[in-house]
mmCIF file of C-alpha atoms and ligand atoms in Angstrom:
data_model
loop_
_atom_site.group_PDB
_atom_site.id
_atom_site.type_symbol
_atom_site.label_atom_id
_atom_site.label_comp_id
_atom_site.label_asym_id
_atom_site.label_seq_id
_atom_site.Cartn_x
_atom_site.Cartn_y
_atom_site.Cartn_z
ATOM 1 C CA UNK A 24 -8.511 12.583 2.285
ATOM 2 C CA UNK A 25 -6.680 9.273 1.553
ATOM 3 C CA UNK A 26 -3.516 10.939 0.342
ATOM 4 C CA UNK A 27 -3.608 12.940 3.869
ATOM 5 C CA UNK A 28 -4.240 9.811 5.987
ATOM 6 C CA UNK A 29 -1.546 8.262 4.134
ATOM 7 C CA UNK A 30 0.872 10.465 5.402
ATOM 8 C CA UNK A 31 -0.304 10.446 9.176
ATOM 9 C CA UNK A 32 0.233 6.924 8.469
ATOM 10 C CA UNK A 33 3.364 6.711 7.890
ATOM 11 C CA UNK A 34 4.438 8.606 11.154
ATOM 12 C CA UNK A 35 2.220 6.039 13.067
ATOM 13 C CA UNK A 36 3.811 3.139 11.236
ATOM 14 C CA UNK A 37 7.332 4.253 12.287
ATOM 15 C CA UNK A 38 6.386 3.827 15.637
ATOM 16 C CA UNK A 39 3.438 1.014 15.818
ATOM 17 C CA UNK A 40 4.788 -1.434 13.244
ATOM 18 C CA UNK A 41 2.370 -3.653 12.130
ATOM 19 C CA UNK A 42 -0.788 -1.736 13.462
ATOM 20 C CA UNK A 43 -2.801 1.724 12.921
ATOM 21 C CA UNK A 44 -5.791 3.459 13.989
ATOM 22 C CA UNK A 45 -8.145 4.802 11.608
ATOM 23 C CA UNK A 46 -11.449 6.613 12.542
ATOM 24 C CA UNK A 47 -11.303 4.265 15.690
ATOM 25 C CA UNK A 48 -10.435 1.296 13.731
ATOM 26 C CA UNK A 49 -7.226 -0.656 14.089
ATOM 27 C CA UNK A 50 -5.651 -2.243 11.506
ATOM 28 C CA UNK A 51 -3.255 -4.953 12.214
ATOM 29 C CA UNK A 52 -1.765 -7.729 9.851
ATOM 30 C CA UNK A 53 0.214 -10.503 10.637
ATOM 31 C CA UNK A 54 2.784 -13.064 8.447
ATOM 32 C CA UNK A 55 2.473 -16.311 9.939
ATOM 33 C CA UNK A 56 3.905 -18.011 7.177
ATOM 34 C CA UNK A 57 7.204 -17.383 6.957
ATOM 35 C CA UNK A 58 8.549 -20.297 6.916
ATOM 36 C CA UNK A 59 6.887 -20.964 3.351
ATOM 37 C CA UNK A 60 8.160 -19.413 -0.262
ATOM 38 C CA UNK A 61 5.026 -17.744 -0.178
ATOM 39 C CA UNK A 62 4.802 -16.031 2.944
ATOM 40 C CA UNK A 63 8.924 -15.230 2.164
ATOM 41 C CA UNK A 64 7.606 -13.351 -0.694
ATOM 42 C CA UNK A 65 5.278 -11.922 1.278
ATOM 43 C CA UNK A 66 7.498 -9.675 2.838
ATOM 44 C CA UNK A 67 10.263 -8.994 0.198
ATOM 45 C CA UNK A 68 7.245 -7.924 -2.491
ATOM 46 C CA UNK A 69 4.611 -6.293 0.331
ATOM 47 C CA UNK A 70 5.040 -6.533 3.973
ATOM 48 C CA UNK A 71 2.799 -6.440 6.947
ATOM 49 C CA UNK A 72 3.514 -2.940 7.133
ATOM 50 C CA UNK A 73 1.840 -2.157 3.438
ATOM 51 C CA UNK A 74 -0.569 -4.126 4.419
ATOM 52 C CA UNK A 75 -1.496 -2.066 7.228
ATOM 53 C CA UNK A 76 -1.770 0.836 5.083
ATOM 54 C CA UNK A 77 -3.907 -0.493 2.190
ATOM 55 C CA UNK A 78 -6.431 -1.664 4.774
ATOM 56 C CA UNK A 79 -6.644 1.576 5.963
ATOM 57 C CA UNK A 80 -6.979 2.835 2.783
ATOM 58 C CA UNK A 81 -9.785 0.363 1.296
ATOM 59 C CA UNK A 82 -11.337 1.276 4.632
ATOM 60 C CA UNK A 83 -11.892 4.790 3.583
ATOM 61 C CA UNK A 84 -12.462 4.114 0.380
ATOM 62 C CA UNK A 85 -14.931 1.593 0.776
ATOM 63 C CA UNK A 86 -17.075 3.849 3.334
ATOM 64 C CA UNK A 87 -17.023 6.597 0.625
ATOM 65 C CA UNK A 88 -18.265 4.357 -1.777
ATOM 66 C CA UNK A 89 -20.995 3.424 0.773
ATOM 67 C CA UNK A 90 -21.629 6.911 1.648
ATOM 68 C CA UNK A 91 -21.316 6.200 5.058
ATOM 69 C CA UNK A 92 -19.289 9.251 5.869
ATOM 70 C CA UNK A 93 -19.963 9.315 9.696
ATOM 71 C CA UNK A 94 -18.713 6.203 11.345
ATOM 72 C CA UNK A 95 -22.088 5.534 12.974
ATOM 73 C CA UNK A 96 -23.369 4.983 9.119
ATOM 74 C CA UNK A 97 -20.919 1.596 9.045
ATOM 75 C CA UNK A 98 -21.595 -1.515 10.333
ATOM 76 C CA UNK A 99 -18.607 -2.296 12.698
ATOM 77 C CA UNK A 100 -16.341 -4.316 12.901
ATOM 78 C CA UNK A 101 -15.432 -6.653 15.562
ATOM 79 C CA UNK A 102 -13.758 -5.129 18.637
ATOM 80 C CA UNK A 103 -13.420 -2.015 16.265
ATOM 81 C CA UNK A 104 -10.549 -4.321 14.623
ATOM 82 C CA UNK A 105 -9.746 -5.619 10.664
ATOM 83 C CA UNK A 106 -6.895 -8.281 10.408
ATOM 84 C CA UNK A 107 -5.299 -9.815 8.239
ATOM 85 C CA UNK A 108 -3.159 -13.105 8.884
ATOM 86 C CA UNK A 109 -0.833 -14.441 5.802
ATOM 87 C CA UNK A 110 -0.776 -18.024 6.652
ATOM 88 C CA UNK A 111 -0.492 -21.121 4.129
ATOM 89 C CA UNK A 112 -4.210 -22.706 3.387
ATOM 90 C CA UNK A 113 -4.188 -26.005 1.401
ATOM 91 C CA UNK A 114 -6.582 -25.641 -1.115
ATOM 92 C CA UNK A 115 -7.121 -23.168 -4.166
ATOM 93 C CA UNK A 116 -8.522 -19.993 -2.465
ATOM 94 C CA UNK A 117 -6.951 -16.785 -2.806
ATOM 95 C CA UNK A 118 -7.925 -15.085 0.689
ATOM 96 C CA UNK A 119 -11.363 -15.109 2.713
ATOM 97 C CA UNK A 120 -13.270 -12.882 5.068
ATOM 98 C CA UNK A 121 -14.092 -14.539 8.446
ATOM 99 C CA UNK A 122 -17.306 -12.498 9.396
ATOM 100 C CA UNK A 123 -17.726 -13.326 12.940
ATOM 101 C CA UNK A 124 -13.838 -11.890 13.315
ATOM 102 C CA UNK A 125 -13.376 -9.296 11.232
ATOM 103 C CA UNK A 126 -10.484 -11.215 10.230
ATOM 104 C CA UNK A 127 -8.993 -11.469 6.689
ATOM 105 C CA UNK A 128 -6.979 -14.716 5.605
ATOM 106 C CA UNK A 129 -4.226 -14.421 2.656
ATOM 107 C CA UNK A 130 -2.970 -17.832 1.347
ATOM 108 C CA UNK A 131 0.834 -17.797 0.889
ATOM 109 C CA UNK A 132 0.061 -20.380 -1.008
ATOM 110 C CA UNK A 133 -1.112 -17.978 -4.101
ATOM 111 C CA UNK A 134 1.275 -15.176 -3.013
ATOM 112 C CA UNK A 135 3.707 -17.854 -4.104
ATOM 113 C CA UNK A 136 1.793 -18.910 -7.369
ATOM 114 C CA UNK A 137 1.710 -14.841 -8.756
ATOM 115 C CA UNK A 138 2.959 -14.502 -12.107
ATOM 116 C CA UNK A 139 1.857 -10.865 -12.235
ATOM 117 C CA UNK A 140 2.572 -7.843 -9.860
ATOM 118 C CA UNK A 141 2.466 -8.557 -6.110
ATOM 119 C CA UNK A 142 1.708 -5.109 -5.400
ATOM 120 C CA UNK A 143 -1.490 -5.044 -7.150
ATOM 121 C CA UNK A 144 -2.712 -8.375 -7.462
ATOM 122 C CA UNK A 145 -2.569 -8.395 -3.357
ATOM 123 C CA UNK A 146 -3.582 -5.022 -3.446
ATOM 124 C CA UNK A 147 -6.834 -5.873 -5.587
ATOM 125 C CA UNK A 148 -7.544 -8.597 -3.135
ATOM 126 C CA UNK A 149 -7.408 -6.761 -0.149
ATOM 127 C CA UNK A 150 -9.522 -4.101 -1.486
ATOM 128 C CA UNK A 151 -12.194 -6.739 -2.102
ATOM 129 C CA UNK A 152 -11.664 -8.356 1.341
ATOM 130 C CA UNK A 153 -11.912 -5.499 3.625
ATOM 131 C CA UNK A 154 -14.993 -4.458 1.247
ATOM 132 C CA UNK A 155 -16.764 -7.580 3.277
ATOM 133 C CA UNK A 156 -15.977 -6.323 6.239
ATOM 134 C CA UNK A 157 -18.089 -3.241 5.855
ATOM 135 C CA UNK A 158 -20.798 -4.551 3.736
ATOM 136 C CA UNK A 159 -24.149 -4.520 5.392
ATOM 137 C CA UNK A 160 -25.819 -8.611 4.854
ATOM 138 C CA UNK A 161 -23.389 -10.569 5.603
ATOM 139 C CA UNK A 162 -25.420 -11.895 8.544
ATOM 140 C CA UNK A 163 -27.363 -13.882 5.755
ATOM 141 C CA UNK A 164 -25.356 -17.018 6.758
ATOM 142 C CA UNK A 165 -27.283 -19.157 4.191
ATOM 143 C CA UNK A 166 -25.146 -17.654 1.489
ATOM 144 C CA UNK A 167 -27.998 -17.663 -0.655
ATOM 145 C CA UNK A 168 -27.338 -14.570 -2.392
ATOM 146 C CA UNK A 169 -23.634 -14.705 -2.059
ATOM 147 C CA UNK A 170 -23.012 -13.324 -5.659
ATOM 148 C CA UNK A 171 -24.146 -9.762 -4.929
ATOM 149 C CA UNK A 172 -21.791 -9.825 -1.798
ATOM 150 C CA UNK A 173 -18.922 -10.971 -3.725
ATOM 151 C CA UNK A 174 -20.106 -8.328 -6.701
ATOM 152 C CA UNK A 175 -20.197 -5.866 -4.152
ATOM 153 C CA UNK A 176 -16.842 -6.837 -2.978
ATOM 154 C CA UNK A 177 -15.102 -7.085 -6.432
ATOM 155 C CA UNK A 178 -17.115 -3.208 -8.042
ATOM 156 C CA UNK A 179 -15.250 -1.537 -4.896
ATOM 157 C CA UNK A 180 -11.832 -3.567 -6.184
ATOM 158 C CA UNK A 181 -12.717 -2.439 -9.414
ATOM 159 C CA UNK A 182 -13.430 1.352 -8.642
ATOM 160 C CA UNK A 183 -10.598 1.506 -6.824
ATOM 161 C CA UNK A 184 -8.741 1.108 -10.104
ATOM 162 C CA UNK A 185 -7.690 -2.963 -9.142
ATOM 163 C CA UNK A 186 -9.703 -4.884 -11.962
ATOM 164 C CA UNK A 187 -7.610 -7.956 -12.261
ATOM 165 C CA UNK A 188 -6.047 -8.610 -15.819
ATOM 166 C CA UNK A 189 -7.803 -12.624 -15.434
ATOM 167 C CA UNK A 190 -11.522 -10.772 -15.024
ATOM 168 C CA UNK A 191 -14.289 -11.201 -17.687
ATOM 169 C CA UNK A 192 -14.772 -7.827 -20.093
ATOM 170 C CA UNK A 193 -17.361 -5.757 -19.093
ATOM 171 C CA UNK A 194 -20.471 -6.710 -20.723
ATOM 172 C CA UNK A 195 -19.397 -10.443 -20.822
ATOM 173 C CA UNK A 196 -20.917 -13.369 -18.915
ATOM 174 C CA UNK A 197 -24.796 -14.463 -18.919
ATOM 175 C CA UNK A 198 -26.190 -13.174 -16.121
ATOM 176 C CA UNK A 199 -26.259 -10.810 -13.098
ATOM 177 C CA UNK A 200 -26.189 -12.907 -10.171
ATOM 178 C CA UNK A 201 -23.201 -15.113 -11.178
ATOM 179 C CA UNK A 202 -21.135 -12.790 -8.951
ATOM 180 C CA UNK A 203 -17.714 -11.386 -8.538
ATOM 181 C CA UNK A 204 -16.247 -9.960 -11.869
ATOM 182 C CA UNK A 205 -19.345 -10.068 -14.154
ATOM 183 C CA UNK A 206 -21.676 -8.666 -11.109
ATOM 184 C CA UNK A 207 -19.474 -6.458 -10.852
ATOM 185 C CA UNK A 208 -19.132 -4.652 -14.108
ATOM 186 C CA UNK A 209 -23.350 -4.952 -13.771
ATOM 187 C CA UNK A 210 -22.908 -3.036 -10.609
ATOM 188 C CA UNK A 211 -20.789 -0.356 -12.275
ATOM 189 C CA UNK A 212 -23.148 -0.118 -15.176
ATOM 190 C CA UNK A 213 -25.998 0.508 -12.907
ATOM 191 C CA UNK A 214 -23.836 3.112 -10.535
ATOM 192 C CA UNK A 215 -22.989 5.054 -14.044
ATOM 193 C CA UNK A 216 -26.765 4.828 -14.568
ATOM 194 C CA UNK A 217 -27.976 6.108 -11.076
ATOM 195 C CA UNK A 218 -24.851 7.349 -9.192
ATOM 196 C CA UNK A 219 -24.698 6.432 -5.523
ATOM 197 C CA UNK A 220 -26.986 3.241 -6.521
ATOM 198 C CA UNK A 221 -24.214 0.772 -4.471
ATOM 199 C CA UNK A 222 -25.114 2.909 -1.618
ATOM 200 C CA UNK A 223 -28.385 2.513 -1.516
ATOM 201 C CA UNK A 224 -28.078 -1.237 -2.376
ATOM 202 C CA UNK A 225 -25.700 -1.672 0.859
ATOM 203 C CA UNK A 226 -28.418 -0.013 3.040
ATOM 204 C CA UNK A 227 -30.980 -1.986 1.882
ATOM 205 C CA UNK A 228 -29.270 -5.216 2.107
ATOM 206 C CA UNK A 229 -29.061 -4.434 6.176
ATOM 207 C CA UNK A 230 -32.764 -6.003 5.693
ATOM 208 C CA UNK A 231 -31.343 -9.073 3.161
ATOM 209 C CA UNK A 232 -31.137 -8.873 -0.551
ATOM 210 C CA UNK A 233 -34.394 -9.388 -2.829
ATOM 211 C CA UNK A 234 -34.355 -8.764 -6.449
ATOM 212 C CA UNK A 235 -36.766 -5.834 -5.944
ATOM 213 C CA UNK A 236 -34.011 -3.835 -4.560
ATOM 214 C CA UNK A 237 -32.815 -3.188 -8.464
ATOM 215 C CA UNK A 238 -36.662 -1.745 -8.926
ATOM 216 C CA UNK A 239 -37.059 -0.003 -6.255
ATOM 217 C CA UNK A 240 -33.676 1.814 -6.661
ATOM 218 C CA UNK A 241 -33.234 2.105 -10.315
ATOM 219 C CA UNK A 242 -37.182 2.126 -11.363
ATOM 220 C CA UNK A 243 -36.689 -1.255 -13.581
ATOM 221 C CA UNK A 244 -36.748 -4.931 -12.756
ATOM 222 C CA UNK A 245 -33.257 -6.558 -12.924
ATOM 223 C CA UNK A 246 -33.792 -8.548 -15.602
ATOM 224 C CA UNK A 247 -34.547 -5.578 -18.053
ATOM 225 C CA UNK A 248 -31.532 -3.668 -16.390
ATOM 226 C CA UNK A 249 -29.322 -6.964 -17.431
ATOM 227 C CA UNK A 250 -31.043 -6.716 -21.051
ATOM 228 C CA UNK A 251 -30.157 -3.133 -21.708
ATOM 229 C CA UNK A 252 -26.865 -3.667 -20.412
ATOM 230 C CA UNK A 253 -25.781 -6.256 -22.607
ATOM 231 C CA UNK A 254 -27.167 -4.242 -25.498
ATOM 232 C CA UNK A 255 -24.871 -1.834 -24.741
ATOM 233 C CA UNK A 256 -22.346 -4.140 -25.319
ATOM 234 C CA UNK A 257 -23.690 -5.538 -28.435
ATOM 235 C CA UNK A 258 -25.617 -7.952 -26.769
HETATM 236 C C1 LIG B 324 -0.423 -19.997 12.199
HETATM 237 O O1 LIG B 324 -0.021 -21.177 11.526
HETATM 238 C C2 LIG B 324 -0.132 -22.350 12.323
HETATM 239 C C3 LIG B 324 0.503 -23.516 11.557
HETATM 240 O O2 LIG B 324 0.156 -23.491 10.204
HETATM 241 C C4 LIG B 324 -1.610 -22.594 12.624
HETATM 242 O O3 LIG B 324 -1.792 -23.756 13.391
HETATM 243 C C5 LIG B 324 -2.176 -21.370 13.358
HETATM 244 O O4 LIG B 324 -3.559 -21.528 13.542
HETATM 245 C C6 LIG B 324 -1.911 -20.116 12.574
HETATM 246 N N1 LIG B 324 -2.302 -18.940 13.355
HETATM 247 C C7 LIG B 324 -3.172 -18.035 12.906
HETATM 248 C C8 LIG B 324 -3.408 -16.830 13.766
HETATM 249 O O5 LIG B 324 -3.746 -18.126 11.833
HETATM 250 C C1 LIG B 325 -0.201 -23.034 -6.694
HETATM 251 O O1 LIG B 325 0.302 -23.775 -7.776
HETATM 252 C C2 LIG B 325 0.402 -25.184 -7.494
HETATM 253 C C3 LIG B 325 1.127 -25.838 -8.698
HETATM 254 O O2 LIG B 325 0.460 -25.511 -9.894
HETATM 255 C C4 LIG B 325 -0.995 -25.750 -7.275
HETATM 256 O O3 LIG B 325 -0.923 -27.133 -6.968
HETATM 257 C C5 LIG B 325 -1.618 -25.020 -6.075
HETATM 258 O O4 LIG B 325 -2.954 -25.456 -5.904
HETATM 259 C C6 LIG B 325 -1.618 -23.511 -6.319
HETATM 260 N N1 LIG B 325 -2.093 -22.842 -5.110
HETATM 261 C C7 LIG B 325 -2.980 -21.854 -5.140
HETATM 262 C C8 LIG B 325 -3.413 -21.294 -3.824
HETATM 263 O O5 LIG B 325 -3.437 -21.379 -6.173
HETATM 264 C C1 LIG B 326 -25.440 10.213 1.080
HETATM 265 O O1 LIG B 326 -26.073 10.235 2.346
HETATM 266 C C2 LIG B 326 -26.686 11.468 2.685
HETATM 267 C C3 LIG B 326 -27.292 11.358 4.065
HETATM 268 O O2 LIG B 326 -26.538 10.589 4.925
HETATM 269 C C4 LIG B 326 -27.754 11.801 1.665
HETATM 270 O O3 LIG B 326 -28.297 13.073 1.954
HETATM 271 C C5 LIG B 326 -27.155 11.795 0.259
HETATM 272 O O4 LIG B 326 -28.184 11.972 -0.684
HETATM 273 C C6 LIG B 326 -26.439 10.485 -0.009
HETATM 274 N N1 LIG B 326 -25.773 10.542 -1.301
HETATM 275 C C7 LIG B 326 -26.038 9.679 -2.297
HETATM 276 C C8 LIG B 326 -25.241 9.855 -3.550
HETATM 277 O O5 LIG B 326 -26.852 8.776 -2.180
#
């Protein structure tokens, strides 16, 4: 299905540019920092118009992951619209989600600072980013649980074959709800475990996350899930 779209993607690209249509989505990415040696690399290494297509592709990806097959399964997006804006941000963040837009940011400012591959390092990050556009929760605005969004965020990055090379090991780190690479791996244990589990957990968090989600879905509290997890890993 991906490998397909890809193709009618590249037809539409020809003719759209910067912008494509997927399941009634649009896709659109802009560079508005070309004027800075990272937005300059930007384009020579990636390009608005790759950009365009990995959304797309996360998009899919992401809603198979959620099992939300039918696009009335999904929580929308904003005017039925992901962006994504390269622009220079002065601090240390990689990129950001803006919920309320549907909007992704990506700081030249690290594009510039990549020592590794472009391609995937971007890639990776873009996977993780349009991940929190579809995730169900996000209206939780007090951030409270903001570790199993960002776990969320980074298993689909890392089933999608984009693990970066600067994550923890799986079975590292000291507990579940520190979030993003060490959730993560969690995550993926518990998926292995119970295949489909992420699903559920994305449904459920529609109504907020509560550590009895992990119970309910996998028939153990979290904290025994954590234990026999790290024993797998030689503790
Ligand atoms: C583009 O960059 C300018 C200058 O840095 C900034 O003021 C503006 O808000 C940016 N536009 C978008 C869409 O991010
Ligand atoms: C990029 O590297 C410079 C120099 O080390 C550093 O000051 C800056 O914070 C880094 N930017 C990002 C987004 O990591
Ligand atoms: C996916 O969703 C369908 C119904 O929408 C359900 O029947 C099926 O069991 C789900 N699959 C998994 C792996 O949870």
């Amino acid at each position: 299905m991906m490998k397909h779209f890809a193709a009618v993607f590249a037809s539409l690209l020809a003719v759209a540019g910067l912008a494509a249509t997927a399941s009634g989505v649009r896709f659109q990415a802009t560079n508005n920092a070309t004027m800075t040696p990272g937005g300059q690399r930007f384009d020579r290494e990636y390009g608005v118009g790759y950009a365009v297509q990995v959304m797309s592709e996360a998009s899919y990806f992401t809603w198979n992951i959620f099992n939300q097959t039918a696009p009335a399964d999904r929580r929308p997006a904003v005017d039925d619209r992901v962006k994504l804006v390269v622009n220079f941000v002065s601090s240390n963040i990689l990129a950001f989600e803006r919920d309320s837009e549907s909007s992704i940011t990506l700081n030249a400012g690290y594009v510039n600072n990549i020592t590794g591959d472009v391609r995937t390092l971007v890639t990776g990050l873009l996977y993780h980013e349009v991940t929190h556009v579809w995730q169900w929760g996000q209206q939780d605005t007090s951030r409270t649980h903001s570790w199993i969004y960002e776990g969320m965020a980074d298993f689909v990055r890392l089933r999608a074959g984009y693990a970066a090379p600067y994550w923890l090991q799986p079975g590292q780190g000291s507990s579940w709800d520190t979030g993003y690479d060490v959730t993560a791996w969690f995550l993926n244990y518990c998926d292995e475990l119970r295949p489909g589990f992420v699903a559920v957990l994305n449904e459920r968090l529609k109504d907020g996350y509560s550590d009895d989600d992990f119970l309910q879905i996998m028939g153990k509290p979290v904290q025994e899930l954590w234990r026999d997890y790290k024993a797998k890993y030689g503790g």
